[in-house]
Every structure is written in C-alpha cells, then in structure tokens.
Coordinates of C-alpha atoms and ligand atoms in Angstrom, one line a residue:
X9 CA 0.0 0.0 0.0
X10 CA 1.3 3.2 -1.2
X11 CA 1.9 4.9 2.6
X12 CA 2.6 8.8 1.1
X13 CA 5.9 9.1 2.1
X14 CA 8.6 10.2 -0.7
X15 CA 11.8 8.1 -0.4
X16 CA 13.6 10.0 -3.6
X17 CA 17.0 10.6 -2.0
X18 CA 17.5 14.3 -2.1
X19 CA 20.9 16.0 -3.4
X20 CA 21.4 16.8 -0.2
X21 CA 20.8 12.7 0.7
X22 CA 23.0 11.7 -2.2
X23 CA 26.0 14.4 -0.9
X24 CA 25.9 13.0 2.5
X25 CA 26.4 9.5 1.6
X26 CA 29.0 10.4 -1.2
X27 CA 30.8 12.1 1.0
X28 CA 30.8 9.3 3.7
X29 CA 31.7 7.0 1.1
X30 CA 34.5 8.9 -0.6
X31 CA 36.3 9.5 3.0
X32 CA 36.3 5.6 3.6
X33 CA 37.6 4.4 0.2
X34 CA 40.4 7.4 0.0
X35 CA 41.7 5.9 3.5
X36 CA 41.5 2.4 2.6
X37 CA 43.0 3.4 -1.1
X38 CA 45.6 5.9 0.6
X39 CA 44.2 8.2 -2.1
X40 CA 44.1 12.1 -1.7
X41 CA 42.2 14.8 -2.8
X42 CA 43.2 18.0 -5.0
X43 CA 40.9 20.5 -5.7
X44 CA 40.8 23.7 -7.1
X45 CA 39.8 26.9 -5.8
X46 CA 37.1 26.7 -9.0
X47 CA 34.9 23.7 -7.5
X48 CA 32.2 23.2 -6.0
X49 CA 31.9 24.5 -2.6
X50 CA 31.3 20.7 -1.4
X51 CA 34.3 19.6 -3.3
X52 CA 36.8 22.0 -1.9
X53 CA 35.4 21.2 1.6
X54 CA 36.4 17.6 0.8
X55 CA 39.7 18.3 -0.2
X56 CA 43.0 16.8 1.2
X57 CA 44.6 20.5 -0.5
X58 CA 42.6 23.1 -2.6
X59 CA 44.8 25.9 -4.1
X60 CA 45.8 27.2 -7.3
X61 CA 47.9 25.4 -9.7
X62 CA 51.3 26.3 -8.4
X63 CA 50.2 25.1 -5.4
X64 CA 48.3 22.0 -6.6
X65 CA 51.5 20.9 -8.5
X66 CA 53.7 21.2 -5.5
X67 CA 51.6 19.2 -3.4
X68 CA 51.2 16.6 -6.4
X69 CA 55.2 16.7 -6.6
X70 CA 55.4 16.0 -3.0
X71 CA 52.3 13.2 -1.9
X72 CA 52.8 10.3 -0.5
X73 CA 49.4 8.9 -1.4
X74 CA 49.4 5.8 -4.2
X75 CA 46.1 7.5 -5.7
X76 CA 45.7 11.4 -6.7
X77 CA 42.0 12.0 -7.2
X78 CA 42.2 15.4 -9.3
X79 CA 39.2 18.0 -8.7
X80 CA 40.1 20.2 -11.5
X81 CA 40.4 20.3 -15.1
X82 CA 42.8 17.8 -17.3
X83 CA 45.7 20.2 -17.8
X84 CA 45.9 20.0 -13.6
X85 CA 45.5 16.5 -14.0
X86 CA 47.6 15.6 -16.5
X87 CA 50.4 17.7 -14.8
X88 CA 50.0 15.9 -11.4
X89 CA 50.4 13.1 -13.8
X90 CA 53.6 13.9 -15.4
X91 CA 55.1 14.4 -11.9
X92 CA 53.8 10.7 -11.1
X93 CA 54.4 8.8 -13.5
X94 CA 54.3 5.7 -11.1
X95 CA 50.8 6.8 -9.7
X96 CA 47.4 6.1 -10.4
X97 CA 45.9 10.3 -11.1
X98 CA 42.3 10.3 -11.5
X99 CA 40.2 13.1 -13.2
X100 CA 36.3 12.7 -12.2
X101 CA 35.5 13.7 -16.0
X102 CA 37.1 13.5 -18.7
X103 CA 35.3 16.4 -20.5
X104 CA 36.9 19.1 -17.6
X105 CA 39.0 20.2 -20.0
X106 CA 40.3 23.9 -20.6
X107 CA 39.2 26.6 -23.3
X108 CA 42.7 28.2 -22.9
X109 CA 44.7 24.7 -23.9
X110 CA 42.4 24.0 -26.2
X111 CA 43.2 27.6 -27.9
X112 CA 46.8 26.3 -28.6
X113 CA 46.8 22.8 -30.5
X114 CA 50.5 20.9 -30.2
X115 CA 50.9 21.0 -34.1
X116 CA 50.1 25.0 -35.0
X117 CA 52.2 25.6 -31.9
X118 CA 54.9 23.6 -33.2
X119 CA 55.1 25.5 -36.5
X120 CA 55.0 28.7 -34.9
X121 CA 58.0 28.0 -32.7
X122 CA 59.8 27.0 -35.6
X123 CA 59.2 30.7 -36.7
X124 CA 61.6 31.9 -34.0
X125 CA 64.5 30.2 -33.6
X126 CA 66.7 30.6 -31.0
X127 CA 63.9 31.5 -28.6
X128 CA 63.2 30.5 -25.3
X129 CA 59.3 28.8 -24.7
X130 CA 57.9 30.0 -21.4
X131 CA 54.4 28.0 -21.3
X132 CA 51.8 28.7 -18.8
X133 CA 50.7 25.8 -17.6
X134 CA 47.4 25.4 -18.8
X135 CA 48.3 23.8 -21.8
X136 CA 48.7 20.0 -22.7
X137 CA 51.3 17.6 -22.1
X138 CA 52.2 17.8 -26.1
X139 CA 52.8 21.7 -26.1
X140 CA 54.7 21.8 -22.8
X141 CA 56.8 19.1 -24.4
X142 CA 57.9 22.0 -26.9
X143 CA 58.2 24.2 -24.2
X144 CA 61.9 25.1 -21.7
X145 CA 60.1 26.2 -18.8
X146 CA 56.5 26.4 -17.0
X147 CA 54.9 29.1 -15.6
X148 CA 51.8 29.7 -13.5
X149 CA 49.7 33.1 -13.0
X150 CA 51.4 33.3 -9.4
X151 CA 55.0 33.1 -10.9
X152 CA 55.0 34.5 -14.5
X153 CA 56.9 37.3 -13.7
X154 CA 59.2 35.5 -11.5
X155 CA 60.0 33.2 -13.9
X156 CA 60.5 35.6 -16.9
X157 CA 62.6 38.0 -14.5
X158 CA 65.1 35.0 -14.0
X159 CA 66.2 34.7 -17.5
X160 CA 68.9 37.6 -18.9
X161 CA 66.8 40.6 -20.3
X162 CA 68.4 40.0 -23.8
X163 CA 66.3 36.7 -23.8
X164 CA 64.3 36.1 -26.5
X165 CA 60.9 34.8 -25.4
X166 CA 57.7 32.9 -27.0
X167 CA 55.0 33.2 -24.3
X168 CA 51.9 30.5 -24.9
X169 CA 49.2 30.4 -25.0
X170 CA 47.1 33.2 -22.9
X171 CA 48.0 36.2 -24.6
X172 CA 46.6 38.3 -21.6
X173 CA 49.1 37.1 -19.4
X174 CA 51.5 37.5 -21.8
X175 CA 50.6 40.7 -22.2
X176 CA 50.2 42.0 -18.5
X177 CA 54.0 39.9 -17.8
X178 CA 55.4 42.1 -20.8
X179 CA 54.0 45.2 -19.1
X180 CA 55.4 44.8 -16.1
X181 CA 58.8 43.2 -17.1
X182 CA 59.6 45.6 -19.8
X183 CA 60.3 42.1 -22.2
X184 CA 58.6 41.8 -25.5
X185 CA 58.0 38.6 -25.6
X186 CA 56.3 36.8 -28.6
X187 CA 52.6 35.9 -27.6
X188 CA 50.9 33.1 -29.0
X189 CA 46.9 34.2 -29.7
X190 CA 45.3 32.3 -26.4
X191 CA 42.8 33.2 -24.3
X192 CA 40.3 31.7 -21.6
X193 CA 36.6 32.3 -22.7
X194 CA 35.8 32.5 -18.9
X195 CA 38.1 35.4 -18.1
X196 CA 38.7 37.6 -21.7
X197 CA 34.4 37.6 -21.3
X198 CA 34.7 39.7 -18.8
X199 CA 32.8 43.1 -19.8
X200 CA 34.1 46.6 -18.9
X201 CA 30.4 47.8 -18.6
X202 CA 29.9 45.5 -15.9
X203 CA 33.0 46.4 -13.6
X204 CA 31.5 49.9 -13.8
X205 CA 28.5 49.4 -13.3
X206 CA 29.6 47.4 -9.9
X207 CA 32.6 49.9 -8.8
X208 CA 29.3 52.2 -9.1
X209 CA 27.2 50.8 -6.8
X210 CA 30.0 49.9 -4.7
X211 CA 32.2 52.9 -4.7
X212 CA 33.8 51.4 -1.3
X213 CA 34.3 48.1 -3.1
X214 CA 38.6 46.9 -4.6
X215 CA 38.5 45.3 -8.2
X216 CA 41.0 42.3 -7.8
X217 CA 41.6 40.4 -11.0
X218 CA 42.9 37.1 -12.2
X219 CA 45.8 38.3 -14.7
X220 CA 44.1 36.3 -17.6
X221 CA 41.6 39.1 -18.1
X222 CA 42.0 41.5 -20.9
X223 CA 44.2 45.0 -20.3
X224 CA 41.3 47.1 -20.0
X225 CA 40.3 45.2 -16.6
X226 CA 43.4 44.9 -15.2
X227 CA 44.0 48.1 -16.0
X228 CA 41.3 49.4 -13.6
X229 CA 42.2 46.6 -10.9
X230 CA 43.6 48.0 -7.3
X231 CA 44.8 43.7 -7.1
X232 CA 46.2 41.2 -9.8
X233 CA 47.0 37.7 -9.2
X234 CA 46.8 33.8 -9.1
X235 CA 44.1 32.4 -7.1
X236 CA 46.0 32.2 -4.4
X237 CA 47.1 35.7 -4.4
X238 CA 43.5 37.4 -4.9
X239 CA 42.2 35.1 -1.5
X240 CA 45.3 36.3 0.2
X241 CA 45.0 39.7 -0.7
X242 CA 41.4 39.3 0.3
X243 CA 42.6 38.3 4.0
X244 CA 44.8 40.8 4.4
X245 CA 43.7 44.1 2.9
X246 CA 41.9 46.3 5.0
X247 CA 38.7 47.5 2.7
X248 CA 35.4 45.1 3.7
X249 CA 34.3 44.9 0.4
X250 CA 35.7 43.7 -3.3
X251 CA 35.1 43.2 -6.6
X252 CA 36.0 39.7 -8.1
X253 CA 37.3 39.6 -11.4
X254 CA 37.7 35.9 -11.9
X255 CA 36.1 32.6 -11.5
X256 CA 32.7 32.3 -8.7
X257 CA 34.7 29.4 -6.8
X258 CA 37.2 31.9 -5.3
X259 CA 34.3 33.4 -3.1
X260 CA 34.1 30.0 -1.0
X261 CA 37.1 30.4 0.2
X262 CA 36.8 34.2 0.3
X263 CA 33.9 34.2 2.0
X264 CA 34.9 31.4 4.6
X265 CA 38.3 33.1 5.8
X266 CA 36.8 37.2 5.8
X267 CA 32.8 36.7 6.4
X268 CA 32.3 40.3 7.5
X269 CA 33.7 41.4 4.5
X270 CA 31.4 41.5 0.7
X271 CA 32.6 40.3 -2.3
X272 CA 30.6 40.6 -5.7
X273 CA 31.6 38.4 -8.6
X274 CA 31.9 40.4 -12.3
X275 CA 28.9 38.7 -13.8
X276 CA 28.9 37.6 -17.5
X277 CA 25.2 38.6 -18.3
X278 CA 22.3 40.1 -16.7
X279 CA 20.7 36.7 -16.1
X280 CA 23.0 35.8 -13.2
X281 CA 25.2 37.3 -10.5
X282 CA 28.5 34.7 -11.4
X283 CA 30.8 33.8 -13.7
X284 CA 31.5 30.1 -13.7
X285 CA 34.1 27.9 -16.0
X286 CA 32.1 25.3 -17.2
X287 CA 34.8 22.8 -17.5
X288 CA 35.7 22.9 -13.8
X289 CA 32.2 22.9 -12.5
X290 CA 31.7 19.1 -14.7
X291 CA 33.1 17.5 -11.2
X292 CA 30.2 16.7 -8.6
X293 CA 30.7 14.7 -5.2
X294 CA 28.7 11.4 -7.0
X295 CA 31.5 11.2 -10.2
X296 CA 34.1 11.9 -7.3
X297 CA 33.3 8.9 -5.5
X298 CA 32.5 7.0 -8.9
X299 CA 36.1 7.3 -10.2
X300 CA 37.6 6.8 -6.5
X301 CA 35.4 3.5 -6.8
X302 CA 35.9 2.4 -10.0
X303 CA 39.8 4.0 -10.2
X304 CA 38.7 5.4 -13.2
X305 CA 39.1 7.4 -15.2
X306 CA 42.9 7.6 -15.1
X307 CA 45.0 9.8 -16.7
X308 CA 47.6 8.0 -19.0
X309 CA 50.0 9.5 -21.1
X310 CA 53.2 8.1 -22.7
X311 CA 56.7 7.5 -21.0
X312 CA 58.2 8.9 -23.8
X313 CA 56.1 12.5 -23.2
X314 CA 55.9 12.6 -19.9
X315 CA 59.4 12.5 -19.8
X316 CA 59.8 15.7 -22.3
X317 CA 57.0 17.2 -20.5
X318 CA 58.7 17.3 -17.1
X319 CA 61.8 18.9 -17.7
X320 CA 59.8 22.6 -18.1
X321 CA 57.7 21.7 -14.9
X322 CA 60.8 20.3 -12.6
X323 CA 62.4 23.9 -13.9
X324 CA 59.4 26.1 -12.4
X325 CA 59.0 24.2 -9.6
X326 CA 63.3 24.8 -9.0
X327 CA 63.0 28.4 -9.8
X328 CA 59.9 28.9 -7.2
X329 CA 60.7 27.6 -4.2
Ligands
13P424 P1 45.4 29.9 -10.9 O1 46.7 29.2 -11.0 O2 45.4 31.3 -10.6 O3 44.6 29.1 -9.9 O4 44.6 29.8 -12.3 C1 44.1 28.7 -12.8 C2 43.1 28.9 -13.9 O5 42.7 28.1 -14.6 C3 42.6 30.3 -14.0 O6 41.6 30.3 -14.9
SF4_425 FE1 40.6 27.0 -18.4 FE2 39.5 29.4 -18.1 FE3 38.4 27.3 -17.0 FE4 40.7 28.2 -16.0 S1 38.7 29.3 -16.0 S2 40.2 26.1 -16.4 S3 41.7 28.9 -17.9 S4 38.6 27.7 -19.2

C-alpha cells in the first residue's frame, strides 16, 4: 500500500552518503584529494589540499598517497600526472578540459615556434602535455613574472598560449616577448560595462583580478593575481568589500576566511550574479566517488612525453621555491 511518504534521496541525501563513502575508500585506497579553488563549494570542503595550480603541483610533486584524485580540469590532472608517472591520477570527468589549452593545438604551436629560432618557450601551464613538451620552462599566474625575470633581459621569449598574461607579464617586465593568440573564454568575457556598473554601486568596493583578463580590466584593478594571491589579498587588505574579477569558486574560500567582508563576482550577463568555468564545475561529489570507486578514469600518457614534459615543470618548480 502506497503509505505517502517520498523516499527520492535528495541531493542533499545523495552528498551526504558520497561524502561518507569517498572518505572511507580514499583511506582504505591511501588516495588524496586535489581540488581547485574553481569547484564546487562541497568539493573544496572535501579536499585533502585546494589551491591554485602552483600550489596544486607542488603538493602533487610532493604526496605520499598511491592515488591522486584530481578535482580540476585535465591540464591540472595531466600535470599531477607527469610528476607521477608511477601513480594512479584520477580526473572525475574527462570532458573538464580547458578553453585556454584548447586555444593552442601541439601542431600550430609547433610551427609557430619553428618561426623563431633561437627563442626561449615559457608555457603557462594550462596547456597539454604535447605543447609543454615543446616548451623550456612552466609558468603559473602566481609566478610568471618570476620566472621571466630570472632569464637575462636579452632573452628572446615565445609566451603561450594566454595572450593576456603575456601581455600583462610584458607590461610589467619591460620584455617583448612573442605571444601566441590564447585566451580563456571564462576570463577575456569579462565586460568593462559591468565592472563599472559594480565599482558604481560599490564605490567602497577593490576590483581584484585574475591576470588572464583583458588589459582594459586589469588596468582598472587595485589587485592582480593567481588564485591564491587574490584570496590572500582578500585576508589581508583592509577594505570590507571587493570586486572579483575571476572565477565564482574563489568566493568559497573568500567568504569562509573574511565573512564580514562583501565580495561581488563580475557577472557575464544580466541573467546571473556569477561567472562560472564550465569545464571545472563538470566534477560533482557522485563522479568523485564513482572514479575513487571504480579508479577510473585515469590519466595515461606516454613514458616517452611525460618525460619531455617534465623537464619545463621540474624547472618552475626549482625556480619557485
Ligand atoms: P590559478 O593558477 O590562478 O589558480 O589559475 C588557474 C586557472 O585556470 C585560471 O583560470
Ligand atoms: Fe581554463 Fe579558463 Fe576554466 Fe581556467 S577558467 S580552467 S583557464 S577555461
């Protein structure tokens, strides 16, 4: 007899027992979790380590565990990969992949180094495995200009692929470096109409911004930086309320570490109040514990490239620590 009571598991339900299932198998597994700042509230609370990818590659350089579940898109994964080539580095979904790696296919790129010999290839590292292959060194948005200021400032330089930090690193520098055309649709979408229209209803308000936005943006910004940086900057600046010129993830974090301060995302359209990369926010707590389950899927790459691909990573991680 049909009683009246609905047992459809809520999302709330199917989180719970996700979550409770994930923690048991990543201890029995000796797995751990990586996440980005871009995910899912729920994900970065389940994380072993969220961060940005500097920071995600150092701790995937350095972990003990035999699994690496990766809560982030493939370039992250594939990287964690490269530095493990003996581990087992699972990505949740294989579709997180990355508008701004995807901008810069192995073969063009190849062709277009050949354009400049004699040139150094600084890659940031949200690119494939293939295209840092062809690069010397990686970078990331928290150590670009780090990483350009060590070489000699007669260096010749191809920067790939995000031309906006390319272009921001050549600003501050003083280099020229040779930019290949990249860009992430998440970021260069960003609309100077609507950081006005914010900075004038929050005079009060700081514009921070990722450095893969356009010039005009960062232009404007009072902050630029990785991840990292911007939630740092966040903590210890003393205004109580910013404008967030990036990713909607960061304001987890933001949020959680300052909550008397206000933070308002740049949004993309007049529909919503966010600005979310749709590759990152593919992961969800059910294909988390699916791959942790299943060990699948699993990055795997070739020995032959990971080995050319880890020679430019080893290099930034040497020149950042
Ligand atoms: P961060 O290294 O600053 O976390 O940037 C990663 C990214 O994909 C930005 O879009
Ligand atoms: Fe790639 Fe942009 Fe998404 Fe970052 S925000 S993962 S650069 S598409």
């Amino acid at each position: 007899m049909n009683s009246g009571i609905h047992l459809k598991k809520t999302k709330t339900d199917i989180d719970k027992n996700s979550i409770e299932e994930f923690n048991r198998l990543r201890k029995e597994k000796n797995a751990i979790l990586l996440a980005h700042f871009y995910q899912v509230p729920e994900i970065q609370d389940l994380a072993d380590f969220v961060g940005d990818s500097l920071g995600l590659s150092q701790e995937a350089f350095n972990t003990k565990a035999n699994i690496i579940v990766f809560a982030g898109v493939h370039f992250m994964a594939e990287t964690a990969k490269i530095l493990n080539p003996g581990k087992k580095v699972l990505l949740p979904d294989t579709e997180a992949g990355c508008s701004l790696a995807d901008s810069c296919p192995a073969g063009d790129f190849e062709k277009f180094k050949n354009n400049y010999p004699g040139y150094i290839v600084i890659s940031y590292i949200n690119c494939s495995a293939e295209v840092k292959a062809l690069s010397d060194i990686i970078c990331t948005s928290s150590n670009a200009v780090k990483i350009v200021e060590s070489l000699p400032r007669d260096t010749k330089i191809i920067f790939a692929p995000d031309k906006n930090l390319g272009s921001y690193v050549n600003r501050i520098t003083g280099r020229n470096m040779v930019l290949w055309e990249g860009s992430c649709e998440v970021h260069d979408i960003i609309k100077t109409e609507a950081v006005l229209k914010l900075k004038i209803n929050h005079p009060e308000a700081k514009l921070i911004a990722h450095p893969e936005c356009k010039a005009v943006i960062l232009q404007m910004a009072d902050f630029i930086g990785s991840t990292t940086a911007l939630l740092n900057f966040t903590q210890r600046d003393s205004a109580k309320e910013f404008i967030v010129a990036t990713e909607t993830g960061i304001l987890h974090q933001m949020k959680k570490s300052s909550p008397d301060k206000k933070f308002y995302v740049v949004p993309t359209d007049e529909t919503c109040s966010c600005n979310d990369c749709p590759y990152m926010k593919l992961n969800t707590l059910p294909k988390l514990l699916n791959c942790l389950k299943n060990e699948s899927p699993e990055i795997v790459l070739s020995p032959g490239l990971m080995e050319m691909a880890r020679k430019p990573i080893i290099r930034m991680l040497e020149l950042s620590k």
